[in-house]
CSV table of C-alpha atoms in Angstrom, one decimal:
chain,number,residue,atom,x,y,z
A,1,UNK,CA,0.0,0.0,0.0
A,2,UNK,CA,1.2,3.5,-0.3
A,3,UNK,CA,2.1,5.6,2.3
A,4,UNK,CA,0.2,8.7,3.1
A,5,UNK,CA,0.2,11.3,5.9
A,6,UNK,CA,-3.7,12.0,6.9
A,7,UNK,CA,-5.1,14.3,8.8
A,8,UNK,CA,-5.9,12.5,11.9
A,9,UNK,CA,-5.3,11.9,15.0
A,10,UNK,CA,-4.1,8.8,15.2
A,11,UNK,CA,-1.9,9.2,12.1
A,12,UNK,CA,1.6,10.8,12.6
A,13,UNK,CA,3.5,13.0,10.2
A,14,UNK,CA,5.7,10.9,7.7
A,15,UNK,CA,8.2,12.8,5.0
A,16,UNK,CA,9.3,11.4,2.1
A,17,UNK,CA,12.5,10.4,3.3
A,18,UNK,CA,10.5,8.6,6.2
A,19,UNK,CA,9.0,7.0,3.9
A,20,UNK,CA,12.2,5.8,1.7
A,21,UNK,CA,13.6,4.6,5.3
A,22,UNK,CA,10.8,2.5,5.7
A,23,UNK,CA,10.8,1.1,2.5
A,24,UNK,CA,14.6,0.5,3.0
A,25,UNK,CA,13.8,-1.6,6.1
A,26,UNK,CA,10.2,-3.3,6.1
A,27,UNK,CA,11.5,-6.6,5.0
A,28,UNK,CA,13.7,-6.4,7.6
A,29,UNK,CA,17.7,-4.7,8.6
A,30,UNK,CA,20.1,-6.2,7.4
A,31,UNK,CA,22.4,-8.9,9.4
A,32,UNK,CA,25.5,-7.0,9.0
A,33,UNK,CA,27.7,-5.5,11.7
A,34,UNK,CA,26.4,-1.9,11.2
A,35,UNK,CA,22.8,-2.2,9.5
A,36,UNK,CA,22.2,1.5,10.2
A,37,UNK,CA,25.0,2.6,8.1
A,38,UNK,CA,24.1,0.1,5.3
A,39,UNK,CA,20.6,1.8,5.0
A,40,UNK,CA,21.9,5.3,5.0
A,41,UNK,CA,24.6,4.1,2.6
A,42,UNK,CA,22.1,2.7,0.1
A,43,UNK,CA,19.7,5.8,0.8
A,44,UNK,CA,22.4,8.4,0.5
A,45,UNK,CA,21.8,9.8,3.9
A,46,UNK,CA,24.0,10.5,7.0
A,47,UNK,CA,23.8,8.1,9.7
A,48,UNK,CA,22.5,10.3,12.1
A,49,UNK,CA,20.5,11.1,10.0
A,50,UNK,CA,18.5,7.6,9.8
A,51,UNK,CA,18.5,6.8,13.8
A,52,UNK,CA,17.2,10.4,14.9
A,53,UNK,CA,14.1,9.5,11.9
A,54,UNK,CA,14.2,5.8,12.9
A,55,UNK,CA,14.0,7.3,16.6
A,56,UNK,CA,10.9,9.8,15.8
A,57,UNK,CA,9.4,6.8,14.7
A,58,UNK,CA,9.5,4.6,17.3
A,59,UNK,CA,8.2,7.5,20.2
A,60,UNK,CA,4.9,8.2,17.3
A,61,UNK,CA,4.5,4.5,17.2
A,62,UNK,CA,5.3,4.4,13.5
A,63,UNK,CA,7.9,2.0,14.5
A,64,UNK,CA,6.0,-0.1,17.1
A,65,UNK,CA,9.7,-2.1,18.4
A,66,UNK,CA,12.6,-3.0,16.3
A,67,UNK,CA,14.0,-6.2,16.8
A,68,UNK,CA,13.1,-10.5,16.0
A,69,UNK,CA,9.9,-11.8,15.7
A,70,UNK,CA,10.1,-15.4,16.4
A,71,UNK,CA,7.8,-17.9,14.3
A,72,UNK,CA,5.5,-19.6,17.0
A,73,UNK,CA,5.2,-22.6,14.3
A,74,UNK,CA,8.7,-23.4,14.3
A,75,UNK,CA,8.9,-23.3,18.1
A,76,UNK,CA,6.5,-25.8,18.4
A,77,UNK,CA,3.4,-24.0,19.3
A,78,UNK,CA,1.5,-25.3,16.6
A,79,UNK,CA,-2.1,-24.6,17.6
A,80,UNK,CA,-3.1,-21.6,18.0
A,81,UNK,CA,-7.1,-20.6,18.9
A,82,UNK,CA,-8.7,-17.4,19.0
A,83,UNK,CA,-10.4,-17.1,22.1
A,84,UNK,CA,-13.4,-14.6,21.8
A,85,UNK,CA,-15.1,-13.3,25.3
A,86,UNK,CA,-18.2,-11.4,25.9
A,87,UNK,CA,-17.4,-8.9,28.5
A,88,UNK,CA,-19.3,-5.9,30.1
A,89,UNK,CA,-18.8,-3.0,28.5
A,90,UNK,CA,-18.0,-1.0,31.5
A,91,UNK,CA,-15.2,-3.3,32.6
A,92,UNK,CA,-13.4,-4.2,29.1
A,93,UNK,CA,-10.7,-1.8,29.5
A,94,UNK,CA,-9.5,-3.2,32.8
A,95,UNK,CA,-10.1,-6.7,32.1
A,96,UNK,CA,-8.5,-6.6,28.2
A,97,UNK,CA,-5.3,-4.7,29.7
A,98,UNK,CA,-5.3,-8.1,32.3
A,99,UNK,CA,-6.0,-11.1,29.6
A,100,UNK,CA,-3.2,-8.7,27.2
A,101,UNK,CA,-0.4,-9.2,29.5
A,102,UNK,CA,-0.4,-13.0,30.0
A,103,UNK,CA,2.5,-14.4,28.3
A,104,UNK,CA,0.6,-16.9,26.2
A,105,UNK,CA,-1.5,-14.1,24.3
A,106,UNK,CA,-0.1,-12.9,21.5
A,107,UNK,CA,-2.5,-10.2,20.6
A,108,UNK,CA,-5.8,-8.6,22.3
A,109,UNK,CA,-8.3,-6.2,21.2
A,110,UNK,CA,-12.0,-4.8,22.0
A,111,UNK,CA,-14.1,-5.4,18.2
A,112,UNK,CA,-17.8,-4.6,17.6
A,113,UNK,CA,-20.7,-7.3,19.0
A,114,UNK,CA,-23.0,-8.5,16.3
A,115,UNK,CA,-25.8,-9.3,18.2
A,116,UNK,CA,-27.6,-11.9,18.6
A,117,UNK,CA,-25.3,-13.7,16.6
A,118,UNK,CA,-21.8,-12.4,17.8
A,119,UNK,CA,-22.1,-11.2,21.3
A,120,UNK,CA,-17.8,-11.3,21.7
A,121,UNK,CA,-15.9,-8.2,22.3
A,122,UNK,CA,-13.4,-9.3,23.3
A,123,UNK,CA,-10.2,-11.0,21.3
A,124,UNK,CA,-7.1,-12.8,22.3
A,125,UNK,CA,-5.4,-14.9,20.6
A,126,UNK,CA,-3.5,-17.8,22.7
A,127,UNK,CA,-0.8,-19.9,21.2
A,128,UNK,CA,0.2,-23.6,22.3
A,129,UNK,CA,1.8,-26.9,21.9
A,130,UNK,CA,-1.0,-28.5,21.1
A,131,UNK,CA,-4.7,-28.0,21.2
A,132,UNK,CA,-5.0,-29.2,24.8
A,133,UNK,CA,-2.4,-26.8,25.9
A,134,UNK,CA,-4.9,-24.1,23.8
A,135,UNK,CA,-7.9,-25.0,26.1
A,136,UNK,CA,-6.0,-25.3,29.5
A,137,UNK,CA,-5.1,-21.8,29.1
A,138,UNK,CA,-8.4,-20.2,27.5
A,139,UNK,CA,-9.7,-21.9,30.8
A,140,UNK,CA,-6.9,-20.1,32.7
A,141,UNK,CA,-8.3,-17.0,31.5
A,142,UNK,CA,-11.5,-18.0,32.2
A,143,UNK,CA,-10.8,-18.5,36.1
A,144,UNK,CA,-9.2,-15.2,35.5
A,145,UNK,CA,-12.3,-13.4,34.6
A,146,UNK,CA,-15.2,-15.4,36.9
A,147,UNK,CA,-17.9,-14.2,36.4
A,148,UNK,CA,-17.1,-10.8,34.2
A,149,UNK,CA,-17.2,-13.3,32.0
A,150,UNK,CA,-20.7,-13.6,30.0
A,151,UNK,CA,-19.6,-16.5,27.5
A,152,UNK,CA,-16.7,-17.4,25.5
A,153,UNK,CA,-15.4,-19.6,22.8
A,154,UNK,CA,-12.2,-20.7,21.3
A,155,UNK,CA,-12.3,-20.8,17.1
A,156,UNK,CA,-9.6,-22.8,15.9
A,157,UNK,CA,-7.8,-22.6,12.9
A,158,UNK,CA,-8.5,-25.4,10.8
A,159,UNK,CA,-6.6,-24.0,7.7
A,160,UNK,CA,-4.8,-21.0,5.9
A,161,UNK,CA,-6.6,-19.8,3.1
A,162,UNK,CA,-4.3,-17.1,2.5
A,163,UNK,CA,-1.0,-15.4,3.9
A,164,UNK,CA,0.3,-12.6,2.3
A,165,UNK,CA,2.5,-9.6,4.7
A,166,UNK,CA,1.5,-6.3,4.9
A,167,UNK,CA,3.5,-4.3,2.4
A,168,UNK,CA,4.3,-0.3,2.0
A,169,UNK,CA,5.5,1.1,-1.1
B,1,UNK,CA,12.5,-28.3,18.2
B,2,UNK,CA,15.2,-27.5,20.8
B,3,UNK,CA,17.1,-24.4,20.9
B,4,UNK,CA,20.5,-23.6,22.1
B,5,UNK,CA,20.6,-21.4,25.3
B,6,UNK,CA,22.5,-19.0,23.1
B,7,UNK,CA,19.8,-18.9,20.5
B,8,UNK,CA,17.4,-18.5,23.6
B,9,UNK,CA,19.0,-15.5,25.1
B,10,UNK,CA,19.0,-13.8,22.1
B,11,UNK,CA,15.4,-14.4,21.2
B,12,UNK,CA,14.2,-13.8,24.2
B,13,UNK,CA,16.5,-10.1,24.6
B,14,UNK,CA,15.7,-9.0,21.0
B,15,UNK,CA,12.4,-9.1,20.7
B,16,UNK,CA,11.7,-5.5,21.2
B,17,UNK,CA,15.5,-4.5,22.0
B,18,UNK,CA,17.6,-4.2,19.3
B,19,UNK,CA,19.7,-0.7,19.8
B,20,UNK,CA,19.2,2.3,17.4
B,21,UNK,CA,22.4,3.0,18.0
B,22,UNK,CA,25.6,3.6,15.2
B,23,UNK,CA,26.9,0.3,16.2
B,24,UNK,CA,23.8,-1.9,17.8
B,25,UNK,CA,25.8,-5.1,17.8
B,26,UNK,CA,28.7,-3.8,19.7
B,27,UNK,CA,25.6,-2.7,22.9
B,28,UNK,CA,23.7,-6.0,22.8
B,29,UNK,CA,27.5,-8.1,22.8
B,30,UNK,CA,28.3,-6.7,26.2
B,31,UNK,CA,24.9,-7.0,27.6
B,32,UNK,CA,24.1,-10.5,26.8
B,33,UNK,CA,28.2,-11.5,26.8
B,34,UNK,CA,28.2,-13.1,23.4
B,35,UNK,CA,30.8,-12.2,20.6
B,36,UNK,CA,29.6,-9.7,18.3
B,37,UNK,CA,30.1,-12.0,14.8
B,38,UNK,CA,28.7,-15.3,16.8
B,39,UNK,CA,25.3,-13.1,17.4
B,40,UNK,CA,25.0,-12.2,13.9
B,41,UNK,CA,25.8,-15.4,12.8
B,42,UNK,CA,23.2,-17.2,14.7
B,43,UNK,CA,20.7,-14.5,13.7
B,44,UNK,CA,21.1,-15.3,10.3
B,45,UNK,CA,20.8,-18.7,11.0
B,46,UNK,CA,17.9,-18.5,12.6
B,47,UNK,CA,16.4,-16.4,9.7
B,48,UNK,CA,16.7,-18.8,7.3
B,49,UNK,CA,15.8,-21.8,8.8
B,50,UNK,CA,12.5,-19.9,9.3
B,51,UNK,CA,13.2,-19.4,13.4
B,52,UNK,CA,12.6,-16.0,13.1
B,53,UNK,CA,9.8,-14.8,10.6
B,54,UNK,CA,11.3,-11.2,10.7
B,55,UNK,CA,14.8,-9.3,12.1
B,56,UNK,CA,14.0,-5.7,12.0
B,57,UNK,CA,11.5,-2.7,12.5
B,58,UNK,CA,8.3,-3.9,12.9
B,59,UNK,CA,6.1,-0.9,11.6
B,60,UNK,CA,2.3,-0.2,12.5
B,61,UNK,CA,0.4,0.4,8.9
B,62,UNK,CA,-2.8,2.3,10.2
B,63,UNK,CA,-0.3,4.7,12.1
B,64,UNK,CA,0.6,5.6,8.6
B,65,UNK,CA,-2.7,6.1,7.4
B,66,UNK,CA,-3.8,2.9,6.0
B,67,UNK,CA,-6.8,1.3,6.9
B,68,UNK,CA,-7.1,-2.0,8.9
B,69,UNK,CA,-9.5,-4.5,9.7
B,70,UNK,CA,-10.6,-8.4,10.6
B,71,UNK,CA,-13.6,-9.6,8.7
B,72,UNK,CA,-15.6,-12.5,9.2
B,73,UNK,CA,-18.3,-14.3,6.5
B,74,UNK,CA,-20.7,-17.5,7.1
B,75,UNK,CA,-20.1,-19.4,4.6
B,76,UNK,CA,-22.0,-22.8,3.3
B,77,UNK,CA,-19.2,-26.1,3.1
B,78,UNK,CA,-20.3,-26.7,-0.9
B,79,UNK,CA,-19.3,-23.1,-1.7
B,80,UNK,CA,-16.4,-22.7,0.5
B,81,UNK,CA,-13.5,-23.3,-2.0
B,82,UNK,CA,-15.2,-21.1,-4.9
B,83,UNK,CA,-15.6,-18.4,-2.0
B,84,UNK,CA,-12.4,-18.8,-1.2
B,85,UNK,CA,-11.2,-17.9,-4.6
B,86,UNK,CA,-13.1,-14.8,-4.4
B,87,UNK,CA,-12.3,-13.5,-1.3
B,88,UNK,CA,-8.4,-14.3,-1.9
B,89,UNK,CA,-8.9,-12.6,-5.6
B,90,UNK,CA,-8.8,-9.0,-3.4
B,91,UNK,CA,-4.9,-7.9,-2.9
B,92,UNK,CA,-6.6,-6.4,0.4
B,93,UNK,CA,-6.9,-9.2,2.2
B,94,UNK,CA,-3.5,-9.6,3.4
B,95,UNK,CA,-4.7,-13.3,5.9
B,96,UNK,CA,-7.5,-15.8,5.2
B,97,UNK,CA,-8.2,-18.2,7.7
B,98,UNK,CA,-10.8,-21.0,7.9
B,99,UNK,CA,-11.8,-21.7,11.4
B,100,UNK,CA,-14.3,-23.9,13.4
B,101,UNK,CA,-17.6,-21.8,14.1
B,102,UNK,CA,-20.3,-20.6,12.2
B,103,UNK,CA,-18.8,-17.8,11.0
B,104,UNK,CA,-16.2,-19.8,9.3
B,105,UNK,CA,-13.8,-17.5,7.0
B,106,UNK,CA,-12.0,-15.0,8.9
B,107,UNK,CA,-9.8,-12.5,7.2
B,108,UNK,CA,-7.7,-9.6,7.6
B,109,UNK,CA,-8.4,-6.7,5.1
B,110,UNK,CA,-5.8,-3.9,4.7
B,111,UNK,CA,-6.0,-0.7,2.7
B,112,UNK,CA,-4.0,2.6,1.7
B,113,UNK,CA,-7.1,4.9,4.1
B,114,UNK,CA,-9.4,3.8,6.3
B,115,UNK,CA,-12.1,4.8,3.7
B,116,UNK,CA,-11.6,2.2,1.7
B,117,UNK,CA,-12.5,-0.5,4.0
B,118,UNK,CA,-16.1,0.2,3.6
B,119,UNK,CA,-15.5,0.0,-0.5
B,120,UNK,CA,-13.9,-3.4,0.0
B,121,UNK,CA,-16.0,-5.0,2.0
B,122,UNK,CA,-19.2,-3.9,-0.3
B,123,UNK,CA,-17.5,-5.7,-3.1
B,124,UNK,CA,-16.8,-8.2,-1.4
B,125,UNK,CA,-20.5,-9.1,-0.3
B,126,UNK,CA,-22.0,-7.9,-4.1
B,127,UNK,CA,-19.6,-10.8,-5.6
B,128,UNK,CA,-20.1,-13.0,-3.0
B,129,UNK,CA,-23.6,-12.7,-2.2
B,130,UNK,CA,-22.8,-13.1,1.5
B,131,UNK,CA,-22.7,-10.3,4.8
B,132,UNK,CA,-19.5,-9.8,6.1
B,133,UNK,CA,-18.9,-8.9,9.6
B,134,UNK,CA,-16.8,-6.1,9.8
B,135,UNK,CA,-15.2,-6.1,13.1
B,136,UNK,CA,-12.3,-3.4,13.1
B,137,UNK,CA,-10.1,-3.2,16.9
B,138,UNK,CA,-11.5,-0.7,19.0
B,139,UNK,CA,-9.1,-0.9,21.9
B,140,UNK,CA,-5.8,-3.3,21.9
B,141,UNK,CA,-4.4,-4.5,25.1
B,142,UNK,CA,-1.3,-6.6,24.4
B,143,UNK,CA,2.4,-5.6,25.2
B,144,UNK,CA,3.7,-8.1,22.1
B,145,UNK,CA,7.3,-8.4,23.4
B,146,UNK,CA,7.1,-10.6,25.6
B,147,UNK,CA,7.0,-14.6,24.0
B,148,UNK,CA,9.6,-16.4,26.0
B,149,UNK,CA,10.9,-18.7,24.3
């Protein structure tokens, strides 16, 4: 997708140069000894340059972290279920921020209730060995939750239709 | 699969620390107390035997302006593969998975504004002839950096 600055609040201020940098480095840095330098080499640009833009980045939350994402497959957590709560409204914030930072969820967010049909709104998706290991710890955030917590289910992935990264041109 | 301490450590440090800093290696090798060219190399290893899915900056699209959301469609097991087809056929939807519920294809739609969700998701129910639930994050409550390994 291409980039471009809106005017919102959410969205931060990105020049063109930004924007070369992140095109430089979506895919990834690269595994030399000084992978800042390379990028500024190939993009013309000072050093200094690159890590004060780089920096901006991270503190807008352009750059959410910089570092390895390991592949939860490989490491032998190959089940993974998303778990899908419905919570009172007026206690979402506190309990999402609580089922967010145990170490087994990988991602968490409030989305919309369809009702009747889809009365979840609450998402987190919780990664295991194998299936069992996915419902011993949906249950574990269960206990967690007693009675804030107004039905749940875990949908399981039964195949990948499609995978395809986000990309920025 | 088991993983070497050292490969350990290093997982488990750089997932959201690697410096931005003229020479990061040099910082992390006196922290965690392995050689600089040892790191690197067992980076790269990890890389490409598919360890790590990414080394890098991990950037947030809608921050940039784009538009983001999960999607979800019911849709009958006779049509599922020619639905498929169709729903894959949009360079928007970045994932597809099938999972076990009634609402059965789940899918991640992104777009260059947020505008053009709403476009995407109206073709997508004309040429499939089904409702899709449009369920964009309203809040997010995960810290991400934190998978031990």
């Amino acid at each position: 997708m291409t980039v471009k600055p809106l005017a919102m609040t959410e969205t931060s201020e990105i020049d063109a140069i930004d924007r070369q940098i992140i095109a430089a480095t979506q895919s990834g840095l690269p595994l030399s000894r000084n992978p800042y330098h390379d990028i500024a080499r190939q993009l013309d640009l000072d050093v200094n340059d690159v890590l004060q833009r780089m920096q901006n980045m991270l503190d807008n939350g352009i750059i959410r972290r910089i570092g390895v994402i390991p592949n939860h497959y490989k490491l032998g957590y190959k089940s993974n279920g998303m778990s899908v709560w419905n919570i009172p409204e007026e206690k979402i914030s506190q309990l999402g921020k609580l089922v967010g930072a145990l170490d087994f969820v990988s991602h968490c967010y409030q989305r919309p209730r369809f009702l009747p049909e889809w009365p979840y709104n609450l998402f987190a998706m919780v990664h295991g060995k194998t299936h069992d290991e996915v419902i011993e710890k949906v249950a574990t955030i269960a206990a967690l939750l007693g009675d804030d917590n107004r039905g749940h289910k875990i949908l399981f992935s039964t195949k990948i239709l499609k995978k395809t990264g986000l990309r920025i041109r | 699969m088991i993983l070497h301490s050292l490969d350990r450590k290093i997982i488990n440090h750089l997932q959201g620390g690697f410096p931005l800093t003229e020479n990061p290696w040099d910082e992390l090798s006196r922290q965690l107390d392995i050689p600089v060219d040892e790191m690197i190399c067992r980076v790269e290893r990890m890389t490409s035997e598919g360890i790590l899915s990414r080394f890098g900056p991990i950037y947030n699209a809608e921050k940039m302006g784009g538009g983001l959301t999960l999607a979800a469609m019911k849709v009958a097991t006779e049509r599922f593969d020619e639905m498929t087809d169709i729903v894959n056929s949009f360079d928007e939807v970045a994932h597809n998975y099938a999972r076990d519920h009634e609402l059965n294809m789940w899918f991640v739609i992104a777009t260059e504004t947020p505008e053009q969700i709403t476009q995407v998701i109206s073709k997508i129910e004309k040429k499939t002839g089904l409702k899709v639930f449009n369920m964009p994050k309203q809040e997010e409550y995960f810290l991400e950096l934190k998978f031990e390994v």
